């Protein structure tokens, strides 16, 4: 396995990244804050009002270092490439592996196993934090769901048939959402989870989950575009016109720890209440404008929190995890990694 190249993420407002010899230099208010040798970089990614000098963009293009730009919220804006780009080869390999049952299954098994394990981690944390307030029967249900999710994760890593893996992924989702209400502390009946509903969400908690899932999907899609992958050509999710299947694949690893825990925190702490939702004529439930802004603020704060990436062994803000995983996925397709290392939460 080859050594992973580093990616330089620049997110401070007003930061300027320039070329100095064979280095990328980050300046804030005219003061040098960081210096990184170009030969150690795999990408330079700027968020929001961070800027990059034309000289550095040219140097990155010559060396095959990705130079990409995103909004503050992570929406992909542009990518600077030289005359010879590996993206067409990367996407060709992406399409080839998607059509190769064994290679496709190797990627899907990692995604499904990580999803089930991460759902289990969320349940375990809820049992640890709130288990004393649960009835004995409910605590037993939570424990049984954890065990089943553990078994699903273990089974997934030994399978290569994509249809079987899709069945396991569906079972993991079913088992997880069956006990989702046991993680809720709110006493408001209208905020209690009954069942998962989408397109449209029919109650407040589903409306909150769907809105947050949309934000996460957006971040995953932008991250994939930033490394040159086709967000529509997925492996776990079937291909459909207009569906960002690969972004949905990537989201499965991050869904429970990033979105579900935030939704539970917002409702359990009373930060989001019934008055923050309104019903539409078609039966859908949506967030009010004020509540949507509050959720966006909470989402941005959540993305600032750091964890240690289990594969890289480095502290990483949650908001950059889609970009990290997208880069790992691209390197797997290029053959730099022997396997795709999914994000597994500890």
Tab-separated table of C-alpha atoms in Angstrom:
chain	number	residue	atom	x	y	z
A	1	UNK	CA	0.000	0.000	0.000
A	2	UNK	CA	1.418	3.349	-0.983
A	3	UNK	CA	1.752	6.215	1.419
A	4	UNK	CA	-1.215	8.599	1.276
A	5	UNK	CA	-0.433	12.133	0.185
A	6	UNK	CA	-1.710	14.936	2.397
A	7	UNK	CA	-4.539	17.293	1.536
A	8	UNK	CA	-4.289	20.918	2.617
A	9	UNK	CA	-7.701	22.259	3.679
A	10	UNK	CA	-7.934	26.057	3.967
A	11	UNK	CA	-11.156	27.256	5.602
A	12	UNK	CA	-10.226	30.442	7.473
A	13	UNK	CA	-11.997	33.474	6.036
A	14	UNK	CA	-9.557	35.763	4.277
A	15	UNK	CA	-6.759	33.165	4.147
A	16	UNK	CA	-4.481	33.333	1.118
A	17	UNK	CA	-2.488	30.383	-0.228
A	18	UNK	CA	0.498	31.209	-2.417
A	19	UNK	CA	3.498	29.508	-3.962
A	20	UNK	CA	6.935	30.106	-2.498
A	21	UNK	CA	9.562	28.045	-4.265
A	22	UNK	CA	8.392	24.437	-3.997
A	23	UNK	CA	6.048	25.146	-1.087
A	24	UNK	CA	2.435	26.118	-0.552
A	25	UNK	CA	2.271	28.885	2.037
A	26	UNK	CA	-0.904	29.862	3.910
A	27	UNK	CA	-1.107	33.490	5.022
A	28	UNK	CA	-3.752	35.113	7.241
A	29	UNK	CA	-3.739	38.900	7.551
A	30	UNK	CA	-0.319	38.928	5.895
A	31	UNK	CA	1.238	36.534	8.437
A	32	UNK	CA	2.522	33.108	7.461
A	33	UNK	CA	0.602	30.392	9.329
A	34	UNK	CA	1.643	27.216	7.503
A	35	UNK	CA	4.158	25.999	4.931
A	36	UNK	CA	3.806	22.664	3.132
A	37	UNK	CA	6.099	21.145	0.462
A	38	UNK	CA	4.182	20.629	-2.781
A	39	UNK	CA	5.617	17.153	-3.332
A	40	UNK	CA	3.883	15.985	-0.150
A	41	UNK	CA	0.467	17.309	-1.166
A	42	UNK	CA	-2.275	15.451	-2.966
A	43	UNK	CA	-4.650	18.396	-2.948
A	44	UNK	CA	-5.251	21.979	-1.862
A	45	UNK	CA	-8.897	22.708	-1.069
A	46	UNK	CA	-10.209	26.179	-0.246
A	47	UNK	CA	-13.498	26.901	1.461
A	48	UNK	CA	-15.457	30.136	1.398
A	49	UNK	CA	-13.375	33.281	1.080
A	50	UNK	CA	-10.009	31.547	1.182
A	51	UNK	CA	-8.068	32.414	-1.967
A	52	UNK	CA	-5.233	30.877	-3.951
A	53	UNK	CA	-2.609	32.564	-6.109
A	54	UNK	CA	-2.507	31.873	-9.868
A	55	UNK	CA	1.101	30.743	-9.493
A	56	UNK	CA	0.113	28.074	-6.989
A	57	UNK	CA	-2.823	26.960	-9.129
A	58	UNK	CA	-0.461	26.556	-12.070
A	59	UNK	CA	2.061	24.625	-9.994
A	60	UNK	CA	-0.673	22.308	-8.700
A	61	UNK	CA	-1.939	21.699	-12.238
A	62	UNK	CA	1.578	20.815	-13.453
A	63	UNK	CA	2.141	18.360	-10.580
A	64	UNK	CA	-1.275	16.716	-10.618
A	65	UNK	CA	-2.194	18.195	-7.235
A	66	UNK	CA	-5.930	18.830	-6.983
A	67	UNK	CA	-6.821	22.497	-6.461
A	68	UNK	CA	-10.523	22.788	-5.644
A	69	UNK	CA	-12.851	25.461	-4.311
A	70	UNK	CA	-15.972	25.104	-2.169
A	71	UNK	CA	-18.430	27.457	-0.496
A	72	UNK	CA	-18.418	27.846	3.290
A	73	UNK	CA	-21.098	25.153	3.468
A	74	UNK	CA	-19.123	22.705	1.346
A	75	UNK	CA	-20.810	23.140	-2.032
A	76	UNK	CA	-18.438	22.343	-4.874
A	77	UNK	CA	-17.590	25.383	-7.015
A	78	UNK	CA	-14.623	24.622	-9.242
A	79	UNK	CA	-11.531	22.503	-9.739
A	80	UNK	CA	-8.297	23.563	-11.426
A	81	UNK	CA	-6.702	20.958	-13.662
A	82	UNK	CA	-3.809	20.836	-16.066
A	83	UNK	CA	-3.991	19.696	-19.715
A	84	UNK	CA	-3.573	16.024	-18.737
A	85	UNK	CA	-6.077	14.952	-16.111
A	86	UNK	CA	-6.427	11.603	-14.416
A	87	UNK	CA	-10.100	12.195	-13.777
A	88	UNK	CA	-11.261	10.518	-16.979
A	89	UNK	CA	-9.239	7.438	-16.055
A	90	UNK	CA	-10.502	7.594	-12.503
A	91	UNK	CA	-14.112	7.730	-13.635
A	92	UNK	CA	-13.505	4.984	-16.168
A	93	UNK	CA	-12.194	2.795	-13.360
A	94	UNK	CA	-15.177	3.799	-11.234
A	95	UNK	CA	-17.571	2.632	-13.962
A	96	UNK	CA	-15.574	-0.550	-14.586
A	97	UNK	CA	-15.599	-1.593	-10.935
A	98	UNK	CA	-19.274	-0.798	-10.650
A	99	UNK	CA	-19.924	-3.349	-13.417
A	100	UNK	CA	-17.556	-5.978	-11.968
A	101	UNK	CA	-19.543	-8.027	-9.401
A	102	UNK	CA	-16.597	-9.103	-7.243
A	103	UNK	CA	-14.885	-5.703	-7.139
A	104	UNK	CA	-18.174	-3.904	-6.632
A	105	UNK	CA	-19.004	-6.291	-3.785
A	106	UNK	CA	-15.661	-5.614	-2.103
A	107	UNK	CA	-16.543	-1.926	-1.860
A	108	UNK	CA	-20.186	-2.474	-0.882
A	109	UNK	CA	-19.296	-4.882	1.943
A	110	UNK	CA	-17.066	-2.220	3.521
A	111	UNK	CA	-19.855	0.389	3.319
A	112	UNK	CA	-22.552	-1.911	4.752
A	113	UNK	CA	-20.329	-3.197	7.559
A	114	UNK	CA	-19.363	0.363	8.522
A	115	UNK	CA	-22.984	1.539	8.462
A	116	UNK	CA	-24.164	-1.275	10.754
A	117	UNK	CA	-21.233	-0.810	13.116
A	118	UNK	CA	-21.771	2.951	13.298
A	119	UNK	CA	-25.478	2.487	13.999
A	120	UNK	CA	-24.504	0.116	16.792
A	121	UNK	CA	-22.128	2.725	18.214
A	122	UNK	CA	-24.960	5.277	18.372
A	123	UNK	CA	-27.200	2.762	20.179
A	124	UNK	CA	-24.435	1.864	22.619
A	125	UNK	CA	-23.873	5.504	23.467
A	126	UNK	CA	-27.595	6.043	24.050
A	127	UNK	CA	-27.721	3.011	26.341
A	128	UNK	CA	-24.725	4.300	28.280
A	129	UNK	CA	-26.044	7.855	28.603
A	130	UNK	CA	-29.756	7.173	29.129
A	131	UNK	CA	-30.008	3.469	29.945
A	132	UNK	CA	-30.924	4.077	33.588
A	133	UNK	CA	-34.095	5.871	32.523
A	134	UNK	CA	-35.306	2.983	30.363
A	135	UNK	CA	-37.596	0.177	31.419
A	136	UNK	CA	-36.026	-3.267	31.631
A	137	UNK	CA	-37.899	-4.448	28.528
A	138	UNK	CA	-36.804	-1.404	26.528
A	139	UNK	CA	-33.190	-1.808	27.596
A	140	UNK	CA	-33.363	-5.436	26.486
A	141	UNK	CA	-34.687	-4.308	23.069
A	142	UNK	CA	-31.812	-1.861	22.743
A	143	UNK	CA	-29.281	-4.562	23.624
A	144	UNK	CA	-30.837	-6.999	21.150
A	145	UNK	CA	-30.644	-4.414	18.371
A	146	UNK	CA	-26.980	-3.761	19.161
A	147	UNK	CA	-26.193	-7.463	18.963
A	148	UNK	CA	-28.033	-7.844	15.676
A	149	UNK	CA	-26.231	-4.866	14.143
A	150	UNK	CA	-22.925	-6.325	15.279
A	151	UNK	CA	-23.818	-9.624	13.591
A	152	UNK	CA	-24.840	-7.816	10.384
A	153	UNK	CA	-21.499	-5.982	10.304
A	154	UNK	CA	-19.617	-9.247	10.786
A	155	UNK	CA	-21.610	-11.031	8.085
A	156	UNK	CA	-21.170	-8.177	5.629
A	157	UNK	CA	-17.379	-8.388	5.559
A	158	UNK	CA	-17.575	-12.006	4.383
A	159	UNK	CA	-20.002	-11.381	1.524
A	160	UNK	CA	-19.346	-10.201	-2.013
A	161	UNK	CA	-22.813	-10.552	-3.545
A	162	UNK	CA	-24.192	-7.032	-3.872
A	163	UNK	CA	-27.843	-8.073	-3.676
A	164	UNK	CA	-27.222	-9.962	-0.425
A	165	UNK	CA	-25.373	-6.971	0.954
A	166	UNK	CA	-28.257	-4.681	0.009
A	167	UNK	CA	-30.540	-7.011	1.957
A	168	UNK	CA	-28.291	-6.740	5.003
A	169	UNK	CA	-28.209	-2.950	4.671
A	170	UNK	CA	-32.006	-2.860	4.622
A	171	UNK	CA	-32.202	-5.107	7.670
A	172	UNK	CA	-29.713	-2.910	9.525
A	173	UNK	CA	-31.844	0.162	8.821
A	174	UNK	CA	-34.993	-1.641	9.953
A	175	UNK	CA	-33.483	-2.895	13.215
A	176	UNK	CA	-31.981	0.510	13.953
A	177	UNK	CA	-35.141	2.542	13.390
A	178	UNK	CA	-37.246	0.042	15.353
A	179	UNK	CA	-35.421	1.145	18.505
A	180	UNK	CA	-34.826	4.763	17.479
A	181	UNK	CA	-37.632	6.009	19.813
A	182	UNK	CA	-35.764	4.507	22.788
A	183	UNK	CA	-33.020	7.103	22.258
A	184	UNK	CA	-35.468	9.997	22.495
A	185	UNK	CA	-35.855	11.857	25.784
A	186	UNK	CA	-38.480	14.362	24.682
A	187	UNK	CA	-41.927	14.058	26.267
A	188	UNK	CA	-43.658	15.845	23.392
A	189	UNK	CA	-45.777	13.206	21.561
A	190	UNK	CA	-45.574	15.040	18.222
A	191	UNK	CA	-41.785	14.786	18.267
A	192	UNK	CA	-41.713	11.066	18.982
A	193	UNK	CA	-40.465	8.816	16.182
A	194	UNK	CA	-42.978	6.234	14.939
A	195	UNK	CA	-41.598	5.101	11.592
A	196	UNK	CA	-39.340	6.448	8.886
A	197	UNK	CA	-41.174	8.464	6.244
A	198	UNK	CA	-39.595	10.329	3.319
A	199	UNK	CA	-40.719	11.978	0.085
A	200	UNK	CA	-42.393	13.661	1.869
A	201	UNK	CA	-41.633	13.418	5.603
A	202	UNK	CA	-44.962	13.185	7.429
A	203	UNK	CA	-44.019	14.275	10.946
A	204	UNK	CA	-41.548	16.633	12.667
A	205	UNK	CA	-38.791	14.160	13.536
A	206	UNK	CA	-38.770	12.777	9.986
A	207	UNK	CA	-38.711	16.321	8.595
A	208	UNK	CA	-35.678	17.105	10.754
A	209	UNK	CA	-33.885	13.897	9.766
A	210	UNK	CA	-34.603	14.429	6.069
A	211	UNK	CA	-33.341	18.012	6.141
A	212	UNK	CA	-30.098	16.956	7.839
A	213	UNK	CA	-29.665	14.001	5.483
A	214	UNK	CA	-29.995	16.432	2.578
A	215	UNK	CA	-27.198	18.568	4.014
A	216	UNK	CA	-24.979	15.521	4.433
A	217	UNK	CA	-25.738	14.278	0.916
A	218	UNK	CA	-24.826	17.722	-0.402
A	219	UNK	CA	-21.479	17.625	1.399
A	220	UNK	CA	-20.753	14.096	0.142
A	221	UNK	CA	-21.587	15.010	-3.439
A	222	UNK	CA	-19.364	18.089	-3.299
A	223	UNK	CA	-16.522	16.050	-1.840
A	224	UNK	CA	-16.764	13.448	-4.606
A	225	UNK	CA	-16.809	16.110	-7.310
A	226	UNK	CA	-13.786	17.684	-5.682
A	227	UNK	CA	-11.661	14.592	-6.277
A	228	UNK	CA	-13.005	13.967	-9.774
A	229	UNK	CA	-15.430	11.113	-9.101
A	230	UNK	CA	-18.876	10.842	-10.657
A	231	UNK	CA	-21.353	11.240	-7.757
A	232	UNK	CA	-24.093	9.531	-9.788
A	233	UNK	CA	-22.265	6.222	-10.349
A	234	UNK	CA	-22.707	4.360	-7.080
A	235	UNK	CA	-22.059	0.818	-5.904
A	236	UNK	CA	-24.499	0.106	-3.059
A	237	UNK	CA	-27.305	2.311	-4.370
A	238	UNK	CA	-28.674	1.367	-7.763
A	239	UNK	CA	-28.214	3.779	-10.635
A	240	UNK	CA	-31.165	6.036	-11.383
A	241	UNK	CA	-31.373	9.237	-13.454
A	242	UNK	CA	-30.913	12.249	-11.206
A	243	UNK	CA	-29.857	10.238	-8.155
A	244	UNK	CA	-26.388	10.896	-6.672
A	245	UNK	CA	-25.884	7.204	-5.930
A	246	UNK	CA	-22.214	7.373	-4.976
A	247	UNK	CA	-22.903	10.325	-2.668
A	248	UNK	CA	-25.599	8.225	-0.995
A	249	UNK	CA	-23.107	5.357	-0.670
A	250	UNK	CA	-20.608	7.620	1.041
A	251	UNK	CA	-23.292	9.055	3.291
A	252	UNK	CA	-24.192	5.637	4.752
A	253	UNK	CA	-21.011	5.553	6.831
A	254	UNK	CA	-21.651	9.022	8.278
A	255	UNK	CA	-25.440	9.098	8.578
A	256	UNK	CA	-26.011	7.755	12.109
A	257	UNK	CA	-23.142	9.454	13.981
A	258	UNK	CA	-23.318	12.833	12.228
A	259	UNK	CA	-27.038	13.314	11.532
A	260	UNK	CA	-29.015	11.056	13.848
A	261	UNK	CA	-27.097	12.057	16.966
A	262	UNK	CA	-27.536	15.729	16.109
A	263	UNK	CA	-31.283	15.303	15.529
A	264	UNK	CA	-31.610	13.512	18.857
A	265	UNK	CA	-29.633	16.213	20.656
A	266	UNK	CA	-31.715	19.025	19.174
A	267	UNK	CA	-35.024	17.445	20.209
A	268	UNK	CA	-33.901	15.925	23.514
A	269	UNK	CA	-32.543	19.269	24.699
A	270	UNK	CA	-35.605	21.189	23.541
A	271	UNK	CA	-33.661	23.256	20.994
A	272	UNK	CA	-36.160	22.173	18.345
A	273	UNK	CA	-39.826	21.958	19.338
A	274	UNK	CA	-43.190	21.291	17.725
A	275	UNK	CA	-43.721	24.982	16.957
A	276	UNK	CA	-40.656	24.841	14.701
A	277	UNK	CA	-42.546	22.826	12.087
A	278	UNK	CA	-45.479	23.466	9.806
A	279	UNK	CA	-47.708	21.202	7.747
A	280	UNK	CA	-48.165	21.546	3.999
A	281	UNK	CA	-51.290	20.876	1.949
A	282	UNK	CA	-49.846	17.612	0.617
A	283	UNK	CA	-49.357	16.280	4.151
A	284	UNK	CA	-45.658	16.972	4.320
A	285	UNK	CA	-44.075	18.446	7.431
A	286	UNK	CA	-41.304	21.007	7.016
A	287	UNK	CA	-39.145	23.185	9.222
A	288	UNK	CA	-40.024	26.848	9.585
A	289	UNK	CA	-37.552	29.390	8.225
A	290	UNK	CA	-36.379	30.313	11.724
A	291	UNK	CA	-35.932	26.693	12.722
A	292	UNK	CA	-34.083	25.904	9.511
A	293	UNK	CA	-31.548	28.611	10.325
A	294	UNK	CA	-31.132	27.202	13.846
A	295	UNK	CA	-30.557	23.704	12.465
A	296	UNK	CA	-27.994	25.035	9.980
A	297	UNK	CA	-26.096	26.726	12.798
A	298	UNK	CA	-26.153	23.495	14.825
A	299	UNK	CA	-24.998	21.535	11.766
A	300	UNK	CA	-22.063	23.858	11.222
A	301	UNK	CA	-21.116	23.617	14.890
A	302	UNK	CA	-21.353	19.837	14.719
A	303	UNK	CA	-19.010	19.815	11.727
A	304	UNK	CA	-16.381	21.710	13.720
A	305	UNK	CA	-16.061	18.908	16.273
A	306	UNK	CA	-12.974	16.732	15.868
A	307	UNK	CA	-12.384	13.009	16.080
A	308	UNK	CA	-9.368	10.839	15.384
A	309	UNK	CA	-9.707	9.198	11.990
A	310	UNK	CA	-9.325	5.425	12.572
A	311	UNK	CA	-7.398	4.832	9.340
A	312	UNK	CA	-5.274	7.960	9.097
A	313	UNK	CA	-4.711	8.322	12.846
A	314	UNK	CA	-5.123	12.109	12.628
A	315	UNK	CA	-7.512	14.565	14.260
A	316	UNK	CA	-10.144	15.474	11.687
A	317	UNK	CA	-13.130	17.880	11.894
A	318	UNK	CA	-16.387	16.055	11.216
A	319	UNK	CA	-17.165	18.442	8.363
A	320	UNK	CA	-14.099	17.284	6.458
A	321	UNK	CA	-14.875	13.573	6.762
A	322	UNK	CA	-16.731	13.438	3.417
A	323	UNK	CA	-13.692	14.989	1.727
A	324	UNK	CA	-11.316	12.587	3.473
A	325	UNK	CA	-13.424	9.542	2.583
A	326	UNK	CA	-13.867	10.704	-1.009
A	327	UNK	CA	-10.101	10.993	-1.375
A	328	UNK	CA	-9.606	7.534	0.155
A	329	UNK	CA	-12.217	6.176	-2.247
A	330	UNK	CA	-10.447	7.740	-5.223
A	331	UNK	CA	-7.104	6.324	-4.121
A	332	UNK	CA	-8.677	2.893	-3.778
A	333	UNK	CA	-9.899	3.076	-7.374
A	334	UNK	CA	-6.474	4.206	-8.558
A	335	UNK	CA	-4.845	1.227	-6.832
A	336	UNK	CA	-2.983	3.274	-4.233
A	337	UNK	CA	-4.882	1.388	-1.514
A	338	UNK	CA	-5.537	-2.343	-1.422
A	339	UNK	CA	-9.032	-1.834	0.002
A	340	UNK	CA	-11.444	0.988	0.735
A	341	UNK	CA	-11.186	1.969	4.420
A	342	UNK	CA	-14.664	3.141	5.535
A	343	UNK	CA	-15.197	5.540	8.410
A	344	UNK	CA	-15.868	3.448	11.536
A	345	UNK	CA	-16.678	5.400	14.682
A	346	UNK	CA	-15.216	4.436	18.026
